[in-house]
Coordinates of C-alpha atoms in Angstrom, one line a residue:
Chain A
X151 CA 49.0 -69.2 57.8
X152 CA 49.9 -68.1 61.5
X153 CA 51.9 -65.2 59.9
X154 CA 48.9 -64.3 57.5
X155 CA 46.7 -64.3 60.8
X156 CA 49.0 -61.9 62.5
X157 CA 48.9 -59.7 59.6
X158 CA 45.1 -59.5 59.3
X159 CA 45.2 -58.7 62.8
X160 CA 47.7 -56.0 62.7
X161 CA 46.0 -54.3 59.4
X162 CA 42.7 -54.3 61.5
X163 CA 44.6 -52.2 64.5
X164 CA 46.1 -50.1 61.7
X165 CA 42.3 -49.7 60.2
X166 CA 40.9 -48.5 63.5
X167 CA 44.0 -46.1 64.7
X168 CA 43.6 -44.0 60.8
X169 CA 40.1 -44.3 61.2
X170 CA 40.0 -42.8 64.9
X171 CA 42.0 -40.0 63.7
X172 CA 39.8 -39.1 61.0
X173 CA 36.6 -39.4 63.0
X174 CA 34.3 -36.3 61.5
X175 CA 36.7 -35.5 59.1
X176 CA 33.9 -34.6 56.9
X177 CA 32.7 -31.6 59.4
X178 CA 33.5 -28.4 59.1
X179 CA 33.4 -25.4 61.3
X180 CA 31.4 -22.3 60.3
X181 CA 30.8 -19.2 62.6
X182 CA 28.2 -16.1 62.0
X183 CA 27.3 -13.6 64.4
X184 CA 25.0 -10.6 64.0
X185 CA 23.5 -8.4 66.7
X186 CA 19.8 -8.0 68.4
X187 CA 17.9 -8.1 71.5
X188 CA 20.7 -5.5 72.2
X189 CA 23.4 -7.7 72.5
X190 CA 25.8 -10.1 70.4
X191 CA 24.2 -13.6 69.0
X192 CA 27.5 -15.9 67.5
X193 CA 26.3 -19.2 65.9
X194 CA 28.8 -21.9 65.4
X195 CA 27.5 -25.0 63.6
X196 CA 29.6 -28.0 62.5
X197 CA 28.5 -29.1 59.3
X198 CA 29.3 -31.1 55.8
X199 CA 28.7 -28.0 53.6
X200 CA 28.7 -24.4 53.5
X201 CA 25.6 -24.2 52.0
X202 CA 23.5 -26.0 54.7
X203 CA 25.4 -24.1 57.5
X204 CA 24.5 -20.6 56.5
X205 CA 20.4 -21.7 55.3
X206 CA 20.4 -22.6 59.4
X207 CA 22.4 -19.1 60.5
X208 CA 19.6 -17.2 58.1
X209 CA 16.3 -19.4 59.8
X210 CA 18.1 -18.8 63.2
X211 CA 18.5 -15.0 62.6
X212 CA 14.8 -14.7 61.3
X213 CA 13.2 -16.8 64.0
X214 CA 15.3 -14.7 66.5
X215 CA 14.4 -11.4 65.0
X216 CA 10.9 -12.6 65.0
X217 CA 10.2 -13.3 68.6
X218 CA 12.0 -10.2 69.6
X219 CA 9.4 -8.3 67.9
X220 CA 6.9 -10.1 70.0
X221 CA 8.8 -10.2 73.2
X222 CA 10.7 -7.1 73.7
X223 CA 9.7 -4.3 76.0
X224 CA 11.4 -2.0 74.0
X225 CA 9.9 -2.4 70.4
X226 CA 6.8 -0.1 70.0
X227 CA 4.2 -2.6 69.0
X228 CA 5.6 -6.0 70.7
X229 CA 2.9 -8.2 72.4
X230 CA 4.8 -7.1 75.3
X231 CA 4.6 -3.2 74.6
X232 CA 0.9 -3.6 74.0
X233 CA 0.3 -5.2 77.3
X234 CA 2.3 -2.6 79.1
X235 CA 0.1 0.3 77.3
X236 CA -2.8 -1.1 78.1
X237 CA -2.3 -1.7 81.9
X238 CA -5.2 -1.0 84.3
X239 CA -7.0 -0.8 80.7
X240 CA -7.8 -4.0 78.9
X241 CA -6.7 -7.7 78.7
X242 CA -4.6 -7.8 75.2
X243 CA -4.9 -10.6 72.7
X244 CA -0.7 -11.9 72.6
X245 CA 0.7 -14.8 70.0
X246 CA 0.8 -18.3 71.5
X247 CA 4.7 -17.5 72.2
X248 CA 4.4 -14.9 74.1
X249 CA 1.4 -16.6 76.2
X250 CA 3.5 -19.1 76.6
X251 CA 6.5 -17.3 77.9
X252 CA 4.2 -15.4 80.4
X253 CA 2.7 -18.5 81.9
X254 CA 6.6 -19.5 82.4
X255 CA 7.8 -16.4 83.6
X256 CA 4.1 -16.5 86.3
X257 CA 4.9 -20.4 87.1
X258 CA 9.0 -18.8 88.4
X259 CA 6.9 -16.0 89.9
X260 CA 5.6 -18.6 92.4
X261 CA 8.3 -21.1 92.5
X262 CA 10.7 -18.3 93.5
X263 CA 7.8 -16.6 95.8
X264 CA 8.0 -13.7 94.0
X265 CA 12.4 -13.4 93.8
X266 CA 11.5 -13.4 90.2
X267 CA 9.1 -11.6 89.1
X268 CA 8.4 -10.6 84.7
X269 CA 6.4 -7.1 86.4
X270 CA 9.6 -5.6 87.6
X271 CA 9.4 -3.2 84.5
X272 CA 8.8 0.0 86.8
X273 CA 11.9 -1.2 89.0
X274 CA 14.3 -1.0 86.5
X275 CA 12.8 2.0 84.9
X276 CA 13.7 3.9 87.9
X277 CA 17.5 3.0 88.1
X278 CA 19.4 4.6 85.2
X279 CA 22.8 2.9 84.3
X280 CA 23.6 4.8 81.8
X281 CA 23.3 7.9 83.1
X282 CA 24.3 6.2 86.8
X283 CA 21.5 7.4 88.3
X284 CA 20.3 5.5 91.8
X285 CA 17.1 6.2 92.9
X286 CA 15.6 7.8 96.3
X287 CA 14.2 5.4 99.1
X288 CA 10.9 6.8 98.0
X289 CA 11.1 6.0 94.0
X290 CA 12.3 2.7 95.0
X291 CA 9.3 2.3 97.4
X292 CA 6.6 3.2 94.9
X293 CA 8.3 1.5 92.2
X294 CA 8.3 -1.5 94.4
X295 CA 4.6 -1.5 95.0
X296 CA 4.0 -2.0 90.9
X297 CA 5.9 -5.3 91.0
X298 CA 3.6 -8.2 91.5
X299 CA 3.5 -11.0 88.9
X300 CA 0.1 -12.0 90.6
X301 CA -1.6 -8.8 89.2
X302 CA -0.9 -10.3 85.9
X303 CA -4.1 -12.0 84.7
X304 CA -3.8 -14.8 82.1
X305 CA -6.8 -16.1 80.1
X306 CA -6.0 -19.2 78.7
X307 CA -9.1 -19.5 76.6
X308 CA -8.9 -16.4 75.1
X309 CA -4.8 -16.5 75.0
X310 CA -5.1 -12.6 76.5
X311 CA -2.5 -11.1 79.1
X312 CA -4.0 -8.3 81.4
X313 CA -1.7 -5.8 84.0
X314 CA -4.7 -4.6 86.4
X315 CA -2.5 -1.7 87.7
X316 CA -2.1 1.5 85.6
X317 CA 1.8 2.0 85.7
X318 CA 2.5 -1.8 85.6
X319 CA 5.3 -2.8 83.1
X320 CA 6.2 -6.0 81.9
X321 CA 9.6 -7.1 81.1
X322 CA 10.7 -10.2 79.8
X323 CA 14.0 -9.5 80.0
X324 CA 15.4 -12.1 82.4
X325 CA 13.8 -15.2 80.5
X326 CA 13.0 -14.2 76.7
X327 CA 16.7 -14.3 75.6
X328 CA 17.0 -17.8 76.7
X329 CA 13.8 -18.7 75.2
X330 CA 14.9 -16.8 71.7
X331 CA 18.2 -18.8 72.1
X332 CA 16.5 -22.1 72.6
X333 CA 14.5 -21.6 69.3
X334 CA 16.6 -20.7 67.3
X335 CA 18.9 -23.7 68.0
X336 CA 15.5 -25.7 67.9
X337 CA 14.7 -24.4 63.7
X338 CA 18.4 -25.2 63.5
X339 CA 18.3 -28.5 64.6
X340 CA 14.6 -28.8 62.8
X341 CA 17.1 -27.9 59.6
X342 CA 19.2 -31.0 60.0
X343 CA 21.9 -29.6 62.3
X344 CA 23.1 -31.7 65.2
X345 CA 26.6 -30.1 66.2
X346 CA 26.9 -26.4 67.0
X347 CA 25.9 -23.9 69.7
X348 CA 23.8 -20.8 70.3
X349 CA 25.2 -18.1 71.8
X350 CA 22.8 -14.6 72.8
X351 CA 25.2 -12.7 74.5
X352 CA 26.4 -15.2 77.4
X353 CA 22.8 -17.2 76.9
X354 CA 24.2 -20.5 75.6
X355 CA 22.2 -23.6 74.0
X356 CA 24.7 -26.7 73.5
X357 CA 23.9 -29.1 70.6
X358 CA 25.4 -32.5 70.8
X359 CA 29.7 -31.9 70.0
X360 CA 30.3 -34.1 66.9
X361 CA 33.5 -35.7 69.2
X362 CA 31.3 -36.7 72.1
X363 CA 33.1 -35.3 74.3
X364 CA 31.4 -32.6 76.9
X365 CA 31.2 -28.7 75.7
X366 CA 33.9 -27.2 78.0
X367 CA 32.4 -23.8 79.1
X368 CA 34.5 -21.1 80.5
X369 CA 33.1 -18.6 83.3
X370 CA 33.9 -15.4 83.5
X371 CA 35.6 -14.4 86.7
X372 CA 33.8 -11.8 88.5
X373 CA 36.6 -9.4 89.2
X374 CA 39.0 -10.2 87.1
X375 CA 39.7 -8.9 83.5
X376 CA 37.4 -10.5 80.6
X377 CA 38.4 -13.5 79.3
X378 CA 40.0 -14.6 82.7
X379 CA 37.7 -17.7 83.9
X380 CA 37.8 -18.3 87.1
X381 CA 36.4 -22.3 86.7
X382 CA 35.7 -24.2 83.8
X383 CA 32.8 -26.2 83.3
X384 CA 32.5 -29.5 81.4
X385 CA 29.1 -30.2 80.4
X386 CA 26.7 -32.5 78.2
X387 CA 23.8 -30.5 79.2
X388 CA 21.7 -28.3 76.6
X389 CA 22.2 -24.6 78.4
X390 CA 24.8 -23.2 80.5
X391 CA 24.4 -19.0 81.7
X392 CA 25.7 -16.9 83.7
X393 CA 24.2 -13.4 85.5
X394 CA 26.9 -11.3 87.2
X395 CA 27.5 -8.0 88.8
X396 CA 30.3 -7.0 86.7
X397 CA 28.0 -7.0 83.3
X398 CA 26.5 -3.6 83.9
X399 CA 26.7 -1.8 86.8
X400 CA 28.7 1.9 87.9
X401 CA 29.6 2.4 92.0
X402 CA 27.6 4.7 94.5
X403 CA 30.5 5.1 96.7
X404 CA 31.2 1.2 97.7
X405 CA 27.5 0.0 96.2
X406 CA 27.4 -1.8 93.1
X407 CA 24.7 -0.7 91.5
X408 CA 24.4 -3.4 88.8
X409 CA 21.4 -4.7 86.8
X410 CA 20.1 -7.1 88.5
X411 CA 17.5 -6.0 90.8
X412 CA 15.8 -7.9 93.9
X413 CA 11.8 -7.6 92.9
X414 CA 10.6 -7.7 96.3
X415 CA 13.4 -5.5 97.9
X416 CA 14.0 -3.1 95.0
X417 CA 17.6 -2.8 95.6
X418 CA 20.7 -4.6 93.9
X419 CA 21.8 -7.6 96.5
X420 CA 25.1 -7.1 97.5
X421 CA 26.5 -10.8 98.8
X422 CA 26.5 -12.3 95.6
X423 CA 29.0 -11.7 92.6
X424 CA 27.8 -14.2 89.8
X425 CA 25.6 -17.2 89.6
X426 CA 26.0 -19.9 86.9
X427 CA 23.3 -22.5 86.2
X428 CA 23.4 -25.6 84.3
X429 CA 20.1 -26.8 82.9
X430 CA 18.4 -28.4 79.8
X431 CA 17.5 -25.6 77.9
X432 CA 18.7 -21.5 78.4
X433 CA 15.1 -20.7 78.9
X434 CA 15.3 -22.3 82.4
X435 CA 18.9 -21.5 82.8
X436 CA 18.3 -17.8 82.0
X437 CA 15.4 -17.8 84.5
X438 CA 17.6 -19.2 87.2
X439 CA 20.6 -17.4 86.9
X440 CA 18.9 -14.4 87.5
X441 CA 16.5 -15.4 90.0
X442 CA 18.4 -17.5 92.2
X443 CA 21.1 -13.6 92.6
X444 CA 18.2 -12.8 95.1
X445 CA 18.7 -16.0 97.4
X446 CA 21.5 -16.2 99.9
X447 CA 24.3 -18.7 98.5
X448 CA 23.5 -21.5 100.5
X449 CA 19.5 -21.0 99.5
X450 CA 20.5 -21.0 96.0
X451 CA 22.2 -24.3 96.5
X452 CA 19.4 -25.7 98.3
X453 CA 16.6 -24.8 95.4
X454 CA 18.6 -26.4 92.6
X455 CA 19.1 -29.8 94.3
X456 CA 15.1 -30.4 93.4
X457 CA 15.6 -29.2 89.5
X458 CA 16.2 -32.3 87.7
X459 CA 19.2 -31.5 85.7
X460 CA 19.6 -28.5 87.2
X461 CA 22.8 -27.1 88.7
X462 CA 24.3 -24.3 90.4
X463 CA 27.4 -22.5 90.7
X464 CA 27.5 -19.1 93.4
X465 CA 30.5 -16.9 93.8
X466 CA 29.5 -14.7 96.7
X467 CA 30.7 -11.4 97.7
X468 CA 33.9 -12.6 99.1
X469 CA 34.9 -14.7 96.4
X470 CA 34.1 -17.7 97.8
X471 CA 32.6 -20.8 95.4
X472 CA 29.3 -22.5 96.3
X473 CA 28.6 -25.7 94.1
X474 CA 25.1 -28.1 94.2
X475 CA 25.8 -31.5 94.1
X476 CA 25.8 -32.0 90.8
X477 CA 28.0 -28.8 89.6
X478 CA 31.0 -30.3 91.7
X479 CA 31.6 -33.2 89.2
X480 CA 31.1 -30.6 86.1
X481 CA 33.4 -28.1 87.4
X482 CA 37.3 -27.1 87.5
X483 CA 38.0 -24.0 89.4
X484 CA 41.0 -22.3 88.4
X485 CA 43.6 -22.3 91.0
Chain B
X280 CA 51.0 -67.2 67.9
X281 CA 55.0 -67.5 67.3
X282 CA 57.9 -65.1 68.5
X283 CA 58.0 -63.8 64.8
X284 CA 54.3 -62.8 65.1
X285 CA 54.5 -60.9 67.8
X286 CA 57.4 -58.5 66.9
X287 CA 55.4 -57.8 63.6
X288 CA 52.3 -56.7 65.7
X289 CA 54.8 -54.9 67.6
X290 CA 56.1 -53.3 64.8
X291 CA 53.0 -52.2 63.1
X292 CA 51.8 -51.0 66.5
X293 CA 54.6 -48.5 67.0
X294 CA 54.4 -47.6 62.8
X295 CA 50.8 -47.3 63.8
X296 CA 50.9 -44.8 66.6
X297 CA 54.1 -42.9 65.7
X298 CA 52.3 -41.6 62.7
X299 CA 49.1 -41.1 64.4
X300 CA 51.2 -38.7 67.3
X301 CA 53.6 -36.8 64.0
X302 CA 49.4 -36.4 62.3
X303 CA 48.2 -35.1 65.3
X304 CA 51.4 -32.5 66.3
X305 CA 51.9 -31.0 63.1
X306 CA 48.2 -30.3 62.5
X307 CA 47.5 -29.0 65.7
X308 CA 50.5 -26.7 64.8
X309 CA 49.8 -26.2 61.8
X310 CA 45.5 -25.2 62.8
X311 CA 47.5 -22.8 65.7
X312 CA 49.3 -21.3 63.2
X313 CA 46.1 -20.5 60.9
X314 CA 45.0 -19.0 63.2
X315 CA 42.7 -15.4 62.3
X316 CA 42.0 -12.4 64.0
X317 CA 39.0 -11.6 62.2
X318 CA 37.4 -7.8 62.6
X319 CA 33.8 -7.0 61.6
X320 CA 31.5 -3.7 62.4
X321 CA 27.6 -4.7 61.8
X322 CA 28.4 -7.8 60.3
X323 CA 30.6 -6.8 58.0
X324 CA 34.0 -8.0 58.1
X325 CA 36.6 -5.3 57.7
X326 CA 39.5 -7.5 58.4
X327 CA 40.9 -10.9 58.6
X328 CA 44.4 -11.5 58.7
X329 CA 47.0 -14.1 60.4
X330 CA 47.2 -14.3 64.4
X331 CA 50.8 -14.1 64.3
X332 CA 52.4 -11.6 62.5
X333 CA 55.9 -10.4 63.1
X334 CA 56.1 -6.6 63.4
X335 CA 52.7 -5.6 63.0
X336 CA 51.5 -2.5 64.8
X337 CA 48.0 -1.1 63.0
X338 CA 45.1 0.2 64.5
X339 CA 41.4 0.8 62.8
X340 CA 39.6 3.1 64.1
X341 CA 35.3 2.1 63.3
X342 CA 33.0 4.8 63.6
X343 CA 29.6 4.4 64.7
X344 CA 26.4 5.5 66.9
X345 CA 28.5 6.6 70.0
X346 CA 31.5 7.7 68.0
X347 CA 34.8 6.1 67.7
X348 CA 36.5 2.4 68.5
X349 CA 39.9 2.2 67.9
X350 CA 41.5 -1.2 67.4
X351 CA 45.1 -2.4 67.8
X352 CA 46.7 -5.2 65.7
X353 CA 49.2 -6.5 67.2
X354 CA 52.1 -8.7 66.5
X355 CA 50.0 -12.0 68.6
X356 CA 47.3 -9.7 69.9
X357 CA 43.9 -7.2 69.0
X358 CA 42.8 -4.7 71.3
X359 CA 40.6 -2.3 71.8
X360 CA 42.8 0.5 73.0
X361 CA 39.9 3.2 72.7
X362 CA 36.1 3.6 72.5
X363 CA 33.8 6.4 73.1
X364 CA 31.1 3.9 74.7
X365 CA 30.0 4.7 78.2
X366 CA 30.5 1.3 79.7
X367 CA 34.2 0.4 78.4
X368 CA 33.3 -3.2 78.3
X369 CA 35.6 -3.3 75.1
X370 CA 38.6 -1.8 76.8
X371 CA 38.6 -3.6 80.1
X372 CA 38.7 -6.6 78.1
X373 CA 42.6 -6.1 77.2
X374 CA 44.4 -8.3 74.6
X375 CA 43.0 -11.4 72.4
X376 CA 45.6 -13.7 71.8
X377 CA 44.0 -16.9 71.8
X378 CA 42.1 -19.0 69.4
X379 CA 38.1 -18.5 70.7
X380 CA 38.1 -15.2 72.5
X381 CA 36.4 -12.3 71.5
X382 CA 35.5 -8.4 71.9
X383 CA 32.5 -7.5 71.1
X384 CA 32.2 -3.2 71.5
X385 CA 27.9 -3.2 71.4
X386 CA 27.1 0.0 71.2
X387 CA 29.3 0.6 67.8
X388 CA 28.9 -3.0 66.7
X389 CA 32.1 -4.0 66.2
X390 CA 33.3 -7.6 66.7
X391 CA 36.6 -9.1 67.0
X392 CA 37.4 -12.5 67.1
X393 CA 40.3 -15.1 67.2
X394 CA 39.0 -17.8 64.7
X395 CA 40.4 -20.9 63.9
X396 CA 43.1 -23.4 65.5
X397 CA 43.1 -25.9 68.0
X398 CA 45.1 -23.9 70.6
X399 CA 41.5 -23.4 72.9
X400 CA 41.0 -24.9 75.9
X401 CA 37.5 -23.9 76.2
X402 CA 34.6 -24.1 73.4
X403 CA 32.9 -20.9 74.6

């Protein structure tokens, strides 16, 4: 009997090694990719069949070319477009989305007192990157004086969005990829998906990982070639985005001129290199990453410790890392 | 439990594990291995062949809106060696080699990738 008992007992340890290694055996990998919002959107969802994997990468590439229509500055016709064309003119009747996304990109207006600000169309109109054109003091200077998210009125009854300056543009730019990114992994996850990941050009939403195990998130080092990381970041969070200097940007003799433009300045801040935020969904983590480039280092740090599940990673002009409190458990740098 | 008892445990332990660490190796090999560079221009793949491939020295050259992106297959590697984009994003990227990365050229729409195996220490 005793030898029986030892062999039920060593079947049982045999039963749970084979079935540890065959945990999710059943899920499969698939990947899709396809472009818009002018840049790359890759889709990788684990899944038990083929089928079910690419009904989710065609609801995620409609819902994602449908809010684009609504929310980009440069479709002719975009909620956004129409707003612009009738600054100084008329309030403009928007979807609830795009309502929505205003109120949000207002609400980081004033949390960020005006460091990030959806009106700093005219700003980045007058910078040319592709033809590496800096502007004078002057264009700067007037261009400045059409940036103020305050002048944009929101009627919430009505659901209309009103610039009260002719020459105002909006641009949604620095939050509307993360929101687009967040639904589409929403109507994916509506769809019966629970594994997989989002990514709009660097704009990340996690889903669970079918191992448990934290999404391991590599960061781009700042001056180093693409694809060389200089920390790694080990997360359970939903969204994880990074802005940096080196995404587009061309030298005016030792001045970066990259995209990322200081709304109240007008000018490209010079003392930081990238910012990476943690955070429950990309919308907030796209928000952040680029608002958070116009704070000193140490200011950045200090405004995410109040973000519940909210953290921050700096690498400032000298290379040197700056980590909130709770990026320091989530984070390997790279020696 | 008796002296006997043990040393079968013990046995079917070590059975246990050993074939559990020889499962594990010679997939992860065997997924590292598989490994696919994979090639598309507007979402069209154009190519998908074998990481590894002993030799090889091809390049594809994709035309599109800003004119050409030539593309180097190497023997453990893709690159983009050449594109007539005006941010060289592409190029500065050097050589893919490992399972996970990828070069993306926007402005022709051309996307490489390294698909498949275990050998990534990163998920994006």
């Amino acid at each position: 009997m005793k030898n029986l008992r030892s062999i039920i007992i060593a079947t049982l340890l045999l039963f749970v090694l084979v079935g540890c290694s065959s945990q999710n055996e059943e899920l499969k990998v698939y990947n899709n990719h396809f472009f818009a919002m002018d840049t790359l959107v890759q889709i990788t969802v684990h899944s038990e069949d083929s089928d079910k994997a690419d009904e989710a990468f065609q609801l995620a590439r409609e819902e994602v070319e449908r809010l684009e229509t609504k929310l980009s500055a440069h479709i002719e016709g975009s909620d956004v477009d129409t707003i612009t064309k009738n600054a100084g003119i008329e309030p403009v009747e928007v979807s609830e989305e795009t309502f929505y996304l205003l109120k949000k990109g207002v609400e980081y207006g004033e949390k960020t007192d005006g460091k990030f600000d959806i009106t700093i169309g005219p700003l980045l109109e007058a910078y040319s990157w592709s033809n590496q054109v800096v502007p004078t003091e002057k264009e700067v200077q007037q261009a400045t004086q059409l940036v103020d998210y305050k002048k944009l009125i929101l009627d919430e009854d009505n659901q209309t969005a009103f610039l009260t300056e002719e020459g105002m543009t909006l641009d949604l730019g620095a939050i509307a990829k993360g929101f687009i990114v967040d639904k589409a992994a929403e109507i994916m996850m509506d769809h019966g998906i629970k594994y997989g990941t989002v990514d709009g050009g660097g704009d990340v939403y996690l889903m669970d990982k079918p191992d448990g195990t934290p999404w391991r998130i590599g960061i781009q080092h700042p001056r180093k070639q693409q694809g060389e990381f200089i920390g790694i970041v080990e997360t359970y969070s939903n969204s994880v985005v990074t802005s940096g200097d080196y995404e587009r940007y061309f030298m005016d003799g030792k001045t970066r001129i990259h995209h990322i433009i200081d709304p109240i300045e007008g000018l490209p801040p010079q003392n930081v290199q990238s910012v990476t935020i943690s955070a429950p969904n990309a919308t907030i983590a796209d928000t952040l990453s680029t608002a958070l480039f116009n704070y000193s280092p140490e200011e950045a740090v200090s405004f995410v410790e109040d973000f519940d599940g909210v953290e921050v990673l700096v690498v400032d002009s000298e290379g040197q890392i700056y980590k909130s409190t709770g990026m320091q458990e989530k984070v390997t740098i790279n020696k | 439990m008796k002296k006997g008892d043990l040393i079968l445990i013990g046995i079917v332990l070590v059975l246990s594990l050993s074939g559990l660490a020889l499962y594990q190796l010679y997939f992860a090999s065997h997924e590292i291995e598989g490994a696919r560079i994979v090639i598309s221009q507007n979402g069209d793949e154009w190519a998908s062949v074998p990481l590894f491939e002993k030799g090889r020295s091809e390049s594809i050259v994709f035309t599109g809106p800003v004119g050409e992106t030539v593309v180097i297959l190497g023997e453990d590697f893709a690159t983009v060696e050449h594109s007539d984009c005006p941010d060289q994003i592409c190029v500065s990227f050097g050589k893919a080699k490992r399972p996970g990365q990828t070069i993306t050229c926007l402005p022709n729409r051309v996307f490489i990738r390294i698909e498949g195996g275990q050998g990534q220490d990163i998920d994006i």
